[in-house]
Amino acid sequence: MPNPSYSRALVIMPAWNEAQTVGNTVRETLALGQRYDVLVVDDGSSDETAAEAAAAGATVLRLPFNLGVGGAMRAGFKYAARTGYDAVVQVDADGQHDPRDIERVLRGLDDADISIGARFADRGEYRVSGPRKWAMQFLAGVISALAKTRLTDVTSGFRAANTRAIAQYLDHYPAEYLGDTIDSLVVAIKSGCRVVQVPVEMRVRQGGTPSHNPTKAAIYLGRSVFALLFALTRRKSGPVHLVGA
Amino acid sequence: METIAAFVLAIIIVAVVLDLLRRKKIREKYAALWLIVGAATVVLGAFPQLLAIAAETVGVTIPSNLLFALGILFVLGVLLHLSVEISSVEDETRALAEEVAILRAQLEALAADRTVPSEKGPADAVRAPMEPHASGHGSTGANGASPVHPPQKQKHP
């Protein structure tokens, strides 16, 4: 592919007790990659996640205790910034994100600082309903207006960032529930990062069960609105250097 | 009798705080708060009529209510303060965890590099952060990173 906006990309997979799936996901990703390295952030797992990931060929960051997805990602961003990667992409270790879409999401960085792999954007089978759907639509509406572009899946964890976005994330990347998706995105937009959305397909999860519980959905709605309101009132990050040209 | 009890209690509080401070079990910034409370209790214990005067001044009918209200306010303030402190401690812990994880990964890469000297892959990740690489300071995209990272090739023994 001609002229990508980055030279080396780091695929960051936050993983917490994903020993069953992480090895496969890493191998699948490395099998594709010309310019990717894979970093698995083992978020204080009690199983063989770290060993499986290392055996599959990933670099592994072992967090000494569980920090949550947000905390794991921040460690990953710090690593990426220190080792000089100019693009990172977050991918779920459980294989729900199709590694073949990584390139597509990274290409979103050609004209933005953050690129989101969106699950509903005319592709794939991913569906939700009820309060969870309303919450997602509401969040998408507000954040779209903020970002001045149409975003439909703002809670997607499948997203890429360039050096500018990484620098901003290092300044502000919350580890609270939903903070890693909504809060981080809102503050990034406020701080001047441009966001685009790229349609991707979601695969069925390889392990665990999805939650279709109305109580959980309602809690999700409440917390997401809460997270959004807080994010909207936060200060933007200090001046973020624009790197490259 | 009551006055003596209050007085003794206050003295005990102050003594405990001072002892904790002496044994470095408590930091000065927190101790100050408790010493002030202790001192106030000592004064009130010694001169109970002060409370009545204060209650009358602010318009509280029953002096003990003033005491309760102040006590609750004080406890709320302390709890809030502790929440703030613990949040910042959590942040610091998180940063340390990140640091430890990165250092450990780099150490392992270094060790791997030493045992298999021909394999240069992962060790580059170790060397990179020690060099002030260009990509952080607006070089014209001439990949500050790629000379440091030879393409692909992650080897793990």
mmCIF file of C-alpha atoms in Angstrom:
data_model
loop_
_atom_site.group_PDB
_atom_site.id
_atom_site.type_symbol
_atom_site.label_atom_id
_atom_site.label_comp_id
_atom_site.label_asym_id
_atom_site.label_seq_id
_atom_site.Cartn_x
_atom_site.Cartn_y
_atom_site.Cartn_z
ATOM 1 C CA MET A 1 0.000 0.000 0.000
ATOM 2 C CA PRO A 2 1.360 3.437 -0.887
ATOM 3 C CA ASN A 3 2.591 5.999 1.617
ATOM 4 C CA PRO A 4 1.178 5.051 4.955
ATOM 5 C CA SER A 5 1.315 7.889 7.453
ATOM 6 C CA TYR A 6 3.516 5.903 9.801
ATOM 7 C CA SER A 7 6.646 3.806 9.589
ATOM 8 C CA ARG A 8 6.150 1.262 12.330
ATOM 9 C CA ALA A 9 2.963 0.307 14.088
ATOM 10 C CA LEU A 10 2.610 -1.348 17.449
ATOM 11 C CA VAL A 11 -0.406 -3.556 18.012
ATOM 12 C CA ILE A 12 -1.317 -3.315 21.696
ATOM 13 C CA MET A 13 -3.445 -6.070 23.189
ATOM 14 C CA PRO A 14 -4.577 -5.554 26.751
ATOM 15 C CA ALA A 15 -5.170 -9.043 28.139
ATOM 16 C CA TRP A 16 -6.574 -10.193 31.427
ATOM 17 C CA ASN A 17 -6.802 -13.949 31.872
ATOM 18 C CA GLU A 18 -7.002 -14.568 28.134
ATOM 19 C CA ALA A 19 -4.607 -17.515 27.981
ATOM 20 C CA GLN A 20 -7.053 -19.451 25.807
ATOM 21 C CA THR A 21 -7.232 -16.926 23.019
ATOM 22 C CA VAL A 22 -4.262 -14.567 23.229
ATOM 23 C CA GLY A 23 -1.790 -16.940 21.589
ATOM 24 C CA ASN A 24 -3.957 -17.358 18.543
ATOM 25 C CA THR A 25 -4.714 -13.676 18.221
ATOM 26 C CA VAL A 26 -1.031 -12.805 18.417
ATOM 27 C CA ARG A 27 -0.043 -15.423 15.847
ATOM 28 C CA GLU A 28 -2.832 -14.328 13.535
ATOM 29 C CA THR A 29 -1.661 -10.719 13.784
ATOM 30 C CA LEU A 30 2.019 -11.478 13.299
ATOM 31 C CA ALA A 31 1.187 -13.656 10.326
ATOM 32 C CA LEU A 32 -0.238 -10.600 8.561
ATOM 33 C CA GLY A 33 2.269 -8.072 9.593
ATOM 34 C CA GLN A 34 4.866 -6.398 7.556
ATOM 35 C CA ARG A 35 5.146 -3.390 9.808
ATOM 36 C CA TYR A 36 3.541 -4.522 13.035
ATOM 37 C CA ASP A 37 5.026 -5.543 16.309
ATOM 38 C CA VAL A 38 2.694 -6.969 18.899
ATOM 39 C CA LEU A 39 2.732 -5.881 22.513
ATOM 40 C CA VAL A 40 0.565 -7.842 24.906
ATOM 41 C CA VAL A 41 -0.082 -6.023 28.166
ATOM 42 C CA ASP A 42 -0.747 -8.728 30.698
ATOM 43 C CA ASP A 43 -3.027 -6.954 33.140
ATOM 44 C CA GLY A 44 -2.167 -8.916 36.270
ATOM 45 C CA SER A 45 -3.494 -12.217 34.940
ATOM 46 C CA SER A 46 -3.557 -15.238 37.172
ATOM 47 C CA ASP A 47 -3.327 -17.680 34.293
ATOM 48 C CA GLU A 48 -0.746 -18.332 31.578
ATOM 49 C CA THR A 49 -1.621 -15.275 29.493
ATOM 50 C CA ALA A 50 1.884 -13.803 29.580
ATOM 51 C CA ALA A 51 3.606 -17.081 28.725
ATOM 52 C CA GLU A 52 1.178 -17.841 25.894
ATOM 53 C CA ALA A 53 1.638 -14.385 24.434
ATOM 54 C CA ALA A 54 5.426 -14.556 24.643
ATOM 55 C CA ALA A 55 5.440 -18.022 23.093
ATOM 56 C CA ALA A 56 3.350 -16.688 20.215
ATOM 57 C CA GLY A 57 5.968 -14.024 19.545
ATOM 58 C CA ALA A 58 4.628 -10.934 21.277
ATOM 59 C CA THR A 59 6.546 -8.578 23.500
ATOM 60 C CA VAL A 60 4.877 -8.802 26.898
ATOM 61 C CA LEU A 61 4.432 -6.133 29.533
ATOM 62 C CA ARG A 62 3.509 -7.794 32.805
ATOM 63 C CA LEU A 63 1.643 -5.413 35.069
ATOM 64 C CA PRO A 64 2.192 -6.474 38.659
ATOM 65 C CA PHE A 65 -1.521 -6.171 39.446
ATOM 66 C CA ASN A 66 -4.762 -5.565 37.617
ATOM 67 C CA LEU A 67 -5.186 -1.985 36.382
ATOM 68 C CA GLY A 68 -8.121 -2.395 34.013
ATOM 69 C CA VAL A 69 -8.154 -1.865 30.262
ATOM 70 C CA GLY A 70 -7.429 1.834 30.620
ATOM 71 C CA GLY A 71 -4.418 1.205 32.826
ATOM 72 C CA ALA A 72 -3.109 -1.504 30.540
ATOM 73 C CA MET A 73 -3.459 0.751 27.510
ATOM 74 C CA ARG A 74 -1.649 3.581 29.236
ATOM 75 C CA ALA A 75 1.257 1.270 29.950
ATOM 76 C CA GLY A 76 1.178 0.275 26.280
ATOM 77 C CA PHE A 77 1.182 3.911 25.123
ATOM 78 C CA LYS A 78 4.088 4.682 27.400
ATOM 79 C CA TYR A 79 6.019 1.760 25.969
ATOM 80 C CA ALA A 80 5.175 2.821 22.415
ATOM 81 C CA ALA A 81 6.282 6.394 23.044
ATOM 82 C CA ARG A 82 9.558 5.325 24.615
ATOM 83 C CA THR A 83 10.459 2.812 21.970
ATOM 84 C CA GLY A 84 9.622 5.193 19.162
ATOM 85 C CA TYR A 85 6.619 3.714 17.386
ATOM 86 C CA ASP A 86 4.720 6.292 15.400
ATOM 87 C CA ALA A 87 1.388 4.495 15.389
ATOM 88 C CA VAL A 88 -0.381 2.162 17.769
ATOM 89 C CA VAL A 89 -3.543 0.169 17.357
ATOM 90 C CA GLN A 90 -5.500 -1.408 20.177
ATOM 91 C CA VAL A 91 -6.832 -4.892 19.502
ATOM 92 C CA ASP A 92 -8.768 -7.198 21.819
ATOM 93 C CA ALA A 93 -6.832 -10.260 22.887
ATOM 94 C CA ASP A 94 -9.972 -12.407 22.803
ATOM 95 C CA GLY A 95 -10.071 -12.356 19.020
ATOM 96 C CA GLN A 96 -13.255 -10.307 18.671
ATOM 97 C CA HIS A 97 -11.414 -7.828 16.531
ATOM 98 C CA ASP A 98 -10.383 -9.330 13.225
ATOM 99 C CA PRO A 99 -6.622 -8.789 12.795
ATOM 100 C CA ARG A 100 -7.185 -8.455 9.066
ATOM 101 C CA ASP A 101 -8.936 -5.155 9.818
ATOM 102 C CA ILE A 102 -5.872 -3.714 11.562
ATOM 103 C CA GLU A 103 -4.494 -2.263 8.354
ATOM 104 C CA ARG A 104 -7.868 -0.724 7.576
ATOM 105 C CA VAL A 105 -8.032 0.967 10.982
ATOM 106 C CA LEU A 106 -4.428 2.155 10.724
ATOM 107 C CA ARG A 107 -5.129 3.658 7.317
ATOM 108 C CA GLY A 108 -7.632 5.892 9.055
ATOM 109 C CA LEU A 109 -4.607 7.715 10.483
ATOM 110 C CA ASP A 110 -3.819 8.997 7.002
ATOM 111 C CA ASP A 111 -6.204 11.846 7.628
ATOM 112 C CA ALA A 112 -6.747 11.858 11.370
ATOM 113 C CA ASP A 113 -4.982 11.407 14.691
ATOM 114 C CA ILE A 114 -7.334 8.752 16.028
ATOM 115 C CA SER A 115 -9.047 6.119 13.955
ATOM 116 C CA ILE A 116 -11.893 4.049 15.360
ATOM 117 C CA GLY A 117 -12.864 0.665 13.996
ATOM 118 C CA ALA A 118 -16.635 0.900 14.229
ATOM 119 C CA ARG A 119 -18.833 -2.133 14.554
ATOM 120 C CA PHE A 120 -22.118 -0.926 13.146
ATOM 121 C CA ALA A 121 -20.914 0.973 10.175
ATOM 122 C CA ASP A 122 -22.687 -1.026 7.497
ATOM 123 C CA ARG A 123 -20.539 -4.081 7.994
ATOM 124 C CA GLY A 124 -20.638 -7.159 10.120
ATOM 125 C CA GLU A 125 -23.204 -8.810 12.309
ATOM 126 C CA TYR A 126 -22.736 -6.995 15.591
ATOM 127 C CA ARG A 127 -26.072 -5.943 17.085
ATOM 128 C CA VAL A 128 -27.196 -4.644 20.434
ATOM 129 C CA SER A 129 -30.630 -3.555 21.619
ATOM 130 C CA GLY A 130 -32.543 -1.881 24.432
ATOM 131 C CA PRO A 131 -30.993 0.626 26.844
ATOM 132 C CA ARG A 132 -27.518 -0.315 25.779
ATOM 133 C CA LYS A 133 -28.338 0.651 22.221
ATOM 134 C CA TRP A 134 -29.886 3.959 23.277
ATOM 135 C CA ALA A 135 -26.846 4.690 25.389
ATOM 136 C CA MET A 136 -24.551 4.020 22.475
ATOM 137 C CA GLN A 137 -26.651 6.141 20.121
ATOM 138 C CA PHE A 138 -26.768 8.996 22.579
ATOM 139 C CA LEU A 139 -23.031 8.876 23.185
ATOM 140 C CA ALA A 140 -22.355 8.618 19.475
ATOM 141 C CA GLY A 141 -24.573 11.633 18.813
ATOM 142 C CA VAL A 142 -22.924 13.875 21.368
ATOM 143 C CA ILE A 143 -19.378 12.886 20.505
ATOM 144 C CA SER A 144 -20.050 13.143 16.764
ATOM 145 C CA ALA A 145 -21.148 16.716 17.260
ATOM 146 C CA LEU A 146 -18.024 17.397 19.265
ATOM 147 C CA ALA A 147 -15.725 15.755 16.724
ATOM 148 C CA LYS A 148 -17.573 17.329 13.785
ATOM 149 C CA THR A 149 -17.678 14.017 12.003
ATOM 150 C CA ARG A 150 -20.106 11.126 12.020
ATOM 151 C CA LEU A 151 -19.174 8.519 14.584
ATOM 152 C CA THR A 152 -21.466 5.613 15.321
ATOM 153 C CA ASP A 153 -19.478 3.425 17.690
ATOM 154 C CA VAL A 154 -17.615 5.523 20.220
ATOM 155 C CA THR A 155 -17.211 2.715 22.734
ATOM 156 C CA SER A 156 -15.270 0.526 20.336
ATOM 157 C CA GLY A 157 -11.892 -0.493 21.704
ATOM 158 C CA PHE A 158 -10.559 -1.190 18.230
ATOM 159 C CA ARG A 159 -8.751 2.058 17.578
ATOM 160 C CA ALA A 160 -5.505 3.435 16.290
ATOM 161 C CA ALA A 161 -3.533 6.495 17.346
ATOM 162 C CA ASN A 162 -0.638 8.431 15.850
ATOM 163 C CA THR A 163 2.194 10.105 17.752
ATOM 164 C CA ARG A 164 0.146 13.181 18.463
ATOM 165 C CA ALA A 165 -2.697 11.163 19.923
ATOM 166 C CA ILE A 166 -0.267 9.024 21.914
ATOM 167 C CA ALA A 167 1.282 12.131 23.428
ATOM 168 C CA GLN A 168 -2.175 13.357 24.363
ATOM 169 C CA TYR A 169 -3.151 9.970 25.814
ATOM 170 C CA LEU A 170 -0.047 9.956 27.972
ATOM 171 C CA ASP A 171 -1.241 13.205 29.454
ATOM 172 C CA HIS A 172 -4.777 12.005 29.989
ATOM 173 C CA TYR A 173 -5.933 8.427 29.734
ATOM 174 C CA PRO A 174 -8.321 7.450 32.473
ATOM 175 C CA ALA A 175 -8.432 3.948 33.842
ATOM 176 C CA GLU A 176 -11.996 4.110 35.133
ATOM 177 C CA TYR A 177 -14.834 2.106 33.685
ATOM 178 C CA LEU A 178 -15.703 3.445 30.211
ATOM 179 C CA GLY A 179 -13.123 6.178 30.709
ATOM 180 C CA ASP A 180 -10.754 4.448 28.339
ATOM 181 C CA THR A 181 -13.253 4.781 25.501
ATOM 182 C CA ILE A 182 -15.509 7.771 26.098
ATOM 183 C CA ASP A 183 -13.493 10.001 28.379
ATOM 184 C CA SER A 184 -10.264 9.508 26.484
ATOM 185 C CA LEU A 185 -11.981 10.257 23.192
ATOM 186 C CA VAL A 186 -13.710 13.406 24.387
ATOM 187 C CA VAL A 187 -10.550 14.861 25.925
ATOM 188 C CA ALA A 188 -8.552 13.925 22.814
ATOM 189 C CA ILE A 189 -11.049 15.788 20.627
ATOM 190 C CA LYS A 190 -11.002 18.790 22.949
ATOM 191 C CA SER A 191 -7.209 18.763 22.829
ATOM 192 C CA GLY A 192 -7.303 19.069 19.069
ATOM 193 C CA CYS A 193 -6.987 15.500 17.836
ATOM 194 C CA ARG A 194 -8.949 14.651 14.726
ATOM 195 C CA VAL A 195 -10.991 11.482 14.754
ATOM 196 C CA VAL A 196 -12.258 9.286 11.945
ATOM 197 C CA GLN A 197 -14.277 6.126 11.910
ATOM 198 C CA VAL A 198 -13.560 3.097 9.802
ATOM 199 C CA PRO A 199 -16.074 0.292 9.365
ATOM 200 C CA VAL A 200 -14.924 -3.111 10.578
ATOM 201 C CA GLU A 201 -16.494 -6.476 11.203
ATOM 202 C CA MET A 202 -16.705 -7.987 14.606
ATOM 203 C CA ARG A 203 -16.213 -11.654 15.078
ATOM 204 C CA VAL A 204 -18.036 -13.756 17.627
ATOM 205 C CA ARG A 205 -16.185 -13.893 20.894
ATOM 206 C CA GLN A 206 -13.980 -16.910 21.238
ATOM 207 C CA GLY A 207 -14.651 -17.341 24.940
ATOM 208 C CA GLY A 208 -16.889 -15.985 27.685
ATOM 209 C CA THR A 209 -20.517 -14.906 27.372
ATOM 210 C CA PRO A 210 -21.950 -11.554 26.301
ATOM 211 C CA SER A 211 -24.197 -9.795 28.790
ATOM 212 C CA HIS A 212 -27.833 -9.397 27.777
ATOM 213 C CA ASN A 213 -29.054 -8.529 31.201
ATOM 214 C CA PRO A 214 -31.458 -5.545 31.433
ATOM 215 C CA THR A 215 -30.088 -4.440 34.796
ATOM 216 C CA LYS A 216 -26.565 -4.423 33.469
ATOM 217 C CA ALA A 217 -27.735 -2.539 30.408
ATOM 218 C CA ALA A 218 -29.358 0.109 32.579
ATOM 219 C CA ILE A 219 -26.237 0.437 34.686
ATOM 220 C CA TYR A 220 -24.234 0.737 31.502
ATOM 221 C CA LEU A 221 -26.493 3.562 30.345
ATOM 222 C CA GLY A 222 -26.146 5.412 33.622
ATOM 223 C CA ARG A 223 -22.415 5.055 33.840
ATOM 224 C CA SER A 224 -21.828 6.016 30.252
ATOM 225 C CA VAL A 225 -23.846 9.219 30.598
ATOM 226 C CA PHE A 226 -21.953 9.952 33.787
ATOM 227 C CA ALA A 227 -18.621 9.307 32.097
ATOM 228 C CA LEU A 228 -19.617 11.563 29.216
ATOM 229 C CA LEU A 229 -20.741 14.451 31.408
ATOM 230 C CA PHE A 230 -17.488 14.339 33.295
ATOM 231 C CA ALA A 231 -15.443 14.110 30.146
ATOM 232 C CA LEU A 232 -17.226 17.156 28.729
ATOM 233 C CA THR A 233 -16.260 19.269 31.713
ATOM 234 C CA ARG A 234 -12.617 18.225 31.761
ATOM 235 C CA ARG A 235 -9.846 20.533 30.759
ATOM 236 C CA LYS A 236 -8.038 19.809 27.539
ATOM 237 C CA SER A 237 -4.499 18.516 27.592
ATOM 238 C CA GLY A 238 -1.619 20.913 27.373
ATOM 239 C CA PRO A 239 -0.160 21.713 23.961
ATOM 240 C CA VAL A 240 0.495 18.497 22.085
ATOM 241 C CA HIS A 241 3.401 18.548 19.678
ATOM 242 C CA LEU A 242 2.623 17.853 16.098
ATOM 243 C CA VAL A 243 5.120 15.323 14.887
ATOM 244 C CA GLY A 244 6.338 14.741 11.369
ATOM 245 C CA ALA A 245 4.631 16.332 8.405
ATOM 246 C CA MET B 1 -17.055 14.451 86.241
ATOM 247 C CA GLU B 2 -18.037 14.981 82.590
ATOM 248 C CA THR B 3 -15.479 17.686 82.202
ATOM 249 C CA ILE B 4 -12.747 15.444 83.505
ATOM 250 C CA ALA B 5 -13.732 12.663 81.058
ATOM 251 C CA ALA B 6 -13.644 15.060 78.090
ATOM 252 C CA PHE B 7 -10.361 16.483 79.260
ATOM 253 C CA VAL B 8 -8.750 13.061 79.682
ATOM 254 C CA LEU B 9 -10.041 11.942 76.271
ATOM 255 C CA ALA B 10 -8.551 15.013 74.625
ATOM 256 C CA ILE B 11 -5.207 14.473 76.329
ATOM 257 C CA ILE B 12 -5.180 10.842 75.152
ATOM 258 C CA ILE B 13 -5.911 11.880 71.558
ATOM 259 C CA VAL B 14 -3.100 14.402 71.585
ATOM 260 C CA ALA B 15 -0.714 11.912 73.188
ATOM 261 C CA VAL B 16 -1.531 9.200 70.647
ATOM 262 C CA VAL B 17 -1.069 11.581 67.716
ATOM 263 C CA LEU B 18 2.239 12.833 69.094
ATOM 264 C CA ASP B 19 3.419 9.273 69.620
ATOM 265 C CA LEU B 20 2.394 8.256 66.081
ATOM 266 C CA LEU B 21 4.234 11.295 64.794
ATOM 267 C CA ARG B 22 7.310 10.429 66.841
ATOM 268 C CA ARG B 23 7.346 6.871 65.496
ATOM 269 C CA LYS B 24 6.759 8.175 61.948
ATOM 270 C CA LYS B 25 3.492 6.273 61.614
ATOM 271 C CA ILE B 26 1.708 9.399 60.494
ATOM 272 C CA ARG B 27 2.812 12.265 58.304
ATOM 273 C CA GLU B 28 2.877 15.783 59.666
ATOM 274 C CA LYS B 29 0.278 17.053 57.215
ATOM 275 C CA TYR B 30 -2.281 14.630 58.635
ATOM 276 C CA ALA B 31 -1.096 14.934 62.215
ATOM 277 C CA ALA B 32 -1.638 18.697 62.189
ATOM 278 C CA LEU B 33 -5.343 18.150 61.654
ATOM 279 C CA TRP B 34 -5.657 15.805 64.597
ATOM 280 C CA LEU B 35 -3.571 17.961 66.863
ATOM 281 C CA ILE B 36 -5.885 20.862 66.164
ATOM 282 C CA VAL B 37 -8.875 18.705 67.033
ATOM 283 C CA GLY B 38 -7.140 17.469 70.161
ATOM 284 C CA ALA B 39 -6.258 20.972 71.226
ATOM 285 C CA ALA B 40 -9.828 22.146 70.654
ATOM 286 C CA THR B 41 -11.128 19.268 72.744
ATOM 287 C CA VAL B 42 -8.695 20.067 75.524
ATOM 288 C CA VAL B 43 -9.855 23.679 75.578
ATOM 289 C CA LEU B 44 -13.524 22.686 75.513
ATOM 290 C CA GLY B 45 -12.919 20.049 78.151
ATOM 291 C CA ALA B 46 -11.292 22.601 80.419
ATOM 292 C CA PHE B 47 -13.854 25.351 79.828
ATOM 293 C CA PRO B 48 -17.237 23.769 78.963
ATOM 294 C CA GLN B 49 -18.936 27.143 79.206
ATOM 295 C CA LEU B 50 -17.099 28.138 76.008
ATOM 296 C CA LEU B 51 -19.343 25.801 74.040
ATOM 297 C CA ALA B 52 -22.464 27.390 75.446
ATOM 298 C CA ILE B 53 -21.166 30.844 74.567
ATOM 299 C CA ALA B 54 -20.286 29.746 71.052
ATOM 300 C CA ALA B 55 -23.705 28.132 70.560
ATOM 301 C CA GLU B 56 -25.440 31.297 71.648
ATOM 302 C CA THR B 57 -23.308 33.415 69.334
ATOM 303 C CA VAL B 58 -24.175 31.390 66.216
ATOM 304 C CA GLY B 59 -27.780 30.906 67.299
ATOM 305 C CA VAL B 60 -27.849 27.204 68.109
ATOM 306 C CA THR B 61 -30.294 26.438 70.917
ATOM 307 C CA ILE B 62 -28.697 23.311 72.292
ATOM 308 C CA PRO B 63 -24.912 23.585 72.662
ATOM 309 C CA SER B 64 -24.319 19.872 72.071
ATOM 310 C CA ASN B 65 -25.937 20.181 68.626
ATOM 311 C CA LEU B 66 -23.269 22.662 67.670
ATOM 312 C CA LEU B 67 -20.683 20.148 68.760
ATOM 313 C CA PHE B 68 -22.287 17.370 66.696
ATOM 314 C CA ALA B 69 -22.606 19.563 63.632
ATOM 315 C CA LEU B 70 -18.974 20.617 63.854
ATOM 316 C CA GLY B 71 -17.910 17.027 64.447
ATOM 317 C CA ILE B 72 -19.767 15.752 61.398
ATOM 318 C CA LEU B 73 -18.422 18.564 59.235
ATOM 319 C CA PHE B 74 -14.941 17.801 60.397
ATOM 320 C CA VAL B 75 -15.253 14.069 59.693
ATOM 321 C CA LEU B 76 -16.667 14.811 56.222
ATOM 322 C CA GLY B 77 -13.735 17.064 55.506
ATOM 323 C CA VAL B 78 -11.254 14.429 56.639
ATOM 324 C CA LEU B 79 -12.914 11.735 54.519
ATOM 325 C CA LEU B 80 -12.878 13.953 51.464
ATOM 326 C CA HIS B 81 -9.265 14.795 52.047
ATOM 327 C CA LEU B 82 -8.399 11.113 52.350
ATOM 328 C CA SER B 83 -10.228 10.329 49.102
ATOM 329 C CA VAL B 84 -8.184 12.944 47.316
ATOM 330 C CA GLU B 85 -4.981 11.645 48.837
ATOM 331 C CA ILE B 86 -5.755 8.040 47.980
ATOM 332 C CA SER B 87 -6.561 8.995 44.396
ATOM 333 C CA SER B 88 -3.186 10.578 43.976
ATOM 334 C CA VAL B 89 -1.498 7.627 45.647
ATOM 335 C CA GLU B 90 -3.346 5.313 43.243
ATOM 336 C CA ASP B 91 -2.088 7.350 40.311
ATOM 337 C CA GLU B 92 1.436 7.101 41.573
ATOM 338 C CA THR B 93 1.073 3.353 42.084
ATOM 339 C CA ARG B 94 -0.236 2.995 38.555
ATOM 340 C CA ALA B 95 2.688 4.903 37.134
ATOM 341 C CA LEU B 96 5.047 2.673 39.099
ATOM 342 C CA ALA B 97 3.327 -0.469 37.821
ATOM 343 C CA GLU B 98 3.708 0.783 34.244
ATOM 344 C CA GLU B 99 7.324 1.586 34.870
ATOM 345 C CA VAL B 100 8.018 -1.808 36.425
ATOM 346 C CA ALA B 101 6.324 -3.647 33.565
ATOM 347 C CA ILE B 102 8.290 -1.747 30.931
ATOM 348 C CA LEU B 103 11.579 -2.183 32.773
ATOM 349 C CA ARG B 104 10.938 -5.875 33.187
ATOM 350 C CA ALA B 105 10.191 -6.326 29.490
ATOM 351 C CA GLN B 106 13.373 -4.453 28.634
ATOM 352 C CA LEU B 107 15.392 -6.462 31.129
ATOM 353 C CA GLU B 108 14.128 -9.719 29.703
ATOM 354 C CA ALA B 109 14.910 -8.544 26.200
ATOM 355 C CA LEU B 110 18.406 -7.600 27.343
ATOM 356 C CA ALA B 111 18.955 -10.953 28.988
ATOM 357 C CA ALA B 112 17.717 -12.725 25.883
ATOM 358 C CA ASP B 113 20.084 -10.666 23.767
ATOM 359 C CA ARG B 114 23.028 -11.614 25.927
ATOM 360 C CA THR B 115 22.424 -15.345 25.818
ATOM 361 C CA VAL B 116 21.883 -15.366 22.063
ATOM 362 C CA PRO B 117 24.216 -12.660 20.808
ATOM 363 C CA SER B 118 23.343 -13.174 17.154
ATOM 364 C CA GLU B 119 19.740 -12.197 17.697
ATOM 365 C CA LYS B 120 19.444 -8.449 17.757
ATOM 366 C CA GLY B 121 15.690 -8.110 17.501
ATOM 367 C CA PRO B 122 14.232 -7.487 20.927
ATOM 368 C CA ALA B 123 17.288 -5.775 22.306
ATOM 369 C CA ASP B 124 16.654 -2.821 20.035
ATOM 370 C CA ALA B 125 13.533 -2.171 21.964
ATOM 371 C CA VAL B 126 15.773 -1.873 24.973
ATOM 372 C CA ARG B 127 18.222 0.504 23.462
ATOM 373 C CA ALA B 128 15.683 2.741 21.822
ATOM 374 C CA PRO B 129 14.326 4.506 24.893
ATOM 375 C CA MET B 130 17.780 5.485 26.007
ATOM 376 C CA GLU B 131 18.407 7.447 22.850
ATOM 377 C CA PRO B 132 16.673 10.751 22.418
ATOM 378 C CA HIS B 133 14.949 9.743 19.225
ATOM 379 C CA ALA B 134 13.896 12.286 16.703
ATOM 380 C CA SER B 135 10.240 11.457 16.373
ATOM 381 C CA GLY B 136 9.283 13.349 19.506
ATOM 382 C CA HIS B 137 10.432 16.710 18.276
ATOM 383 C CA GLY B 138 8.962 17.404 14.913
ATOM 384 C CA SER B 139 11.572 15.976 12.588
ATOM 385 C CA THR B 140 10.221 15.726 9.083
ATOM 386 C CA GLY B 141 8.889 12.241 9.397
ATOM 387 C CA ALA B 142 12.270 10.831 8.463
ATOM 388 C CA ASN B 143 11.428 7.997 10.786
ATOM 389 C CA GLY B 144 13.379 8.556 13.942
ATOM 390 C CA ALA B 145 12.272 5.091 14.887
ATOM 391 C CA SER B 146 13.030 2.817 12.008
ATOM 392 C CA PRO B 147 16.814 2.809 12.163
ATOM 393 C CA VAL B 148 16.418 1.685 15.710
ATOM 394 C CA HIS B 149 13.926 -0.974 14.810
ATOM 395 C CA PRO B 150 14.898 -3.208 11.937
ATOM 396 C CA PRO B 151 11.744 -4.320 10.186
ATOM 397 C CA GLN B 152 9.672 -7.089 11.812
ATOM 398 C CA LYS B 153 11.631 -9.930 13.470
ATOM 399 C CA GLN B 154 10.702 -10.367 17.019
ATOM 400 C CA LYS B 155 12.558 -13.295 18.392
ATOM 401 C CA HIS B 156 11.995 -14.971 21.652
ATOM 402 C CA PRO B 157 14.208 -17.735 22.813
#
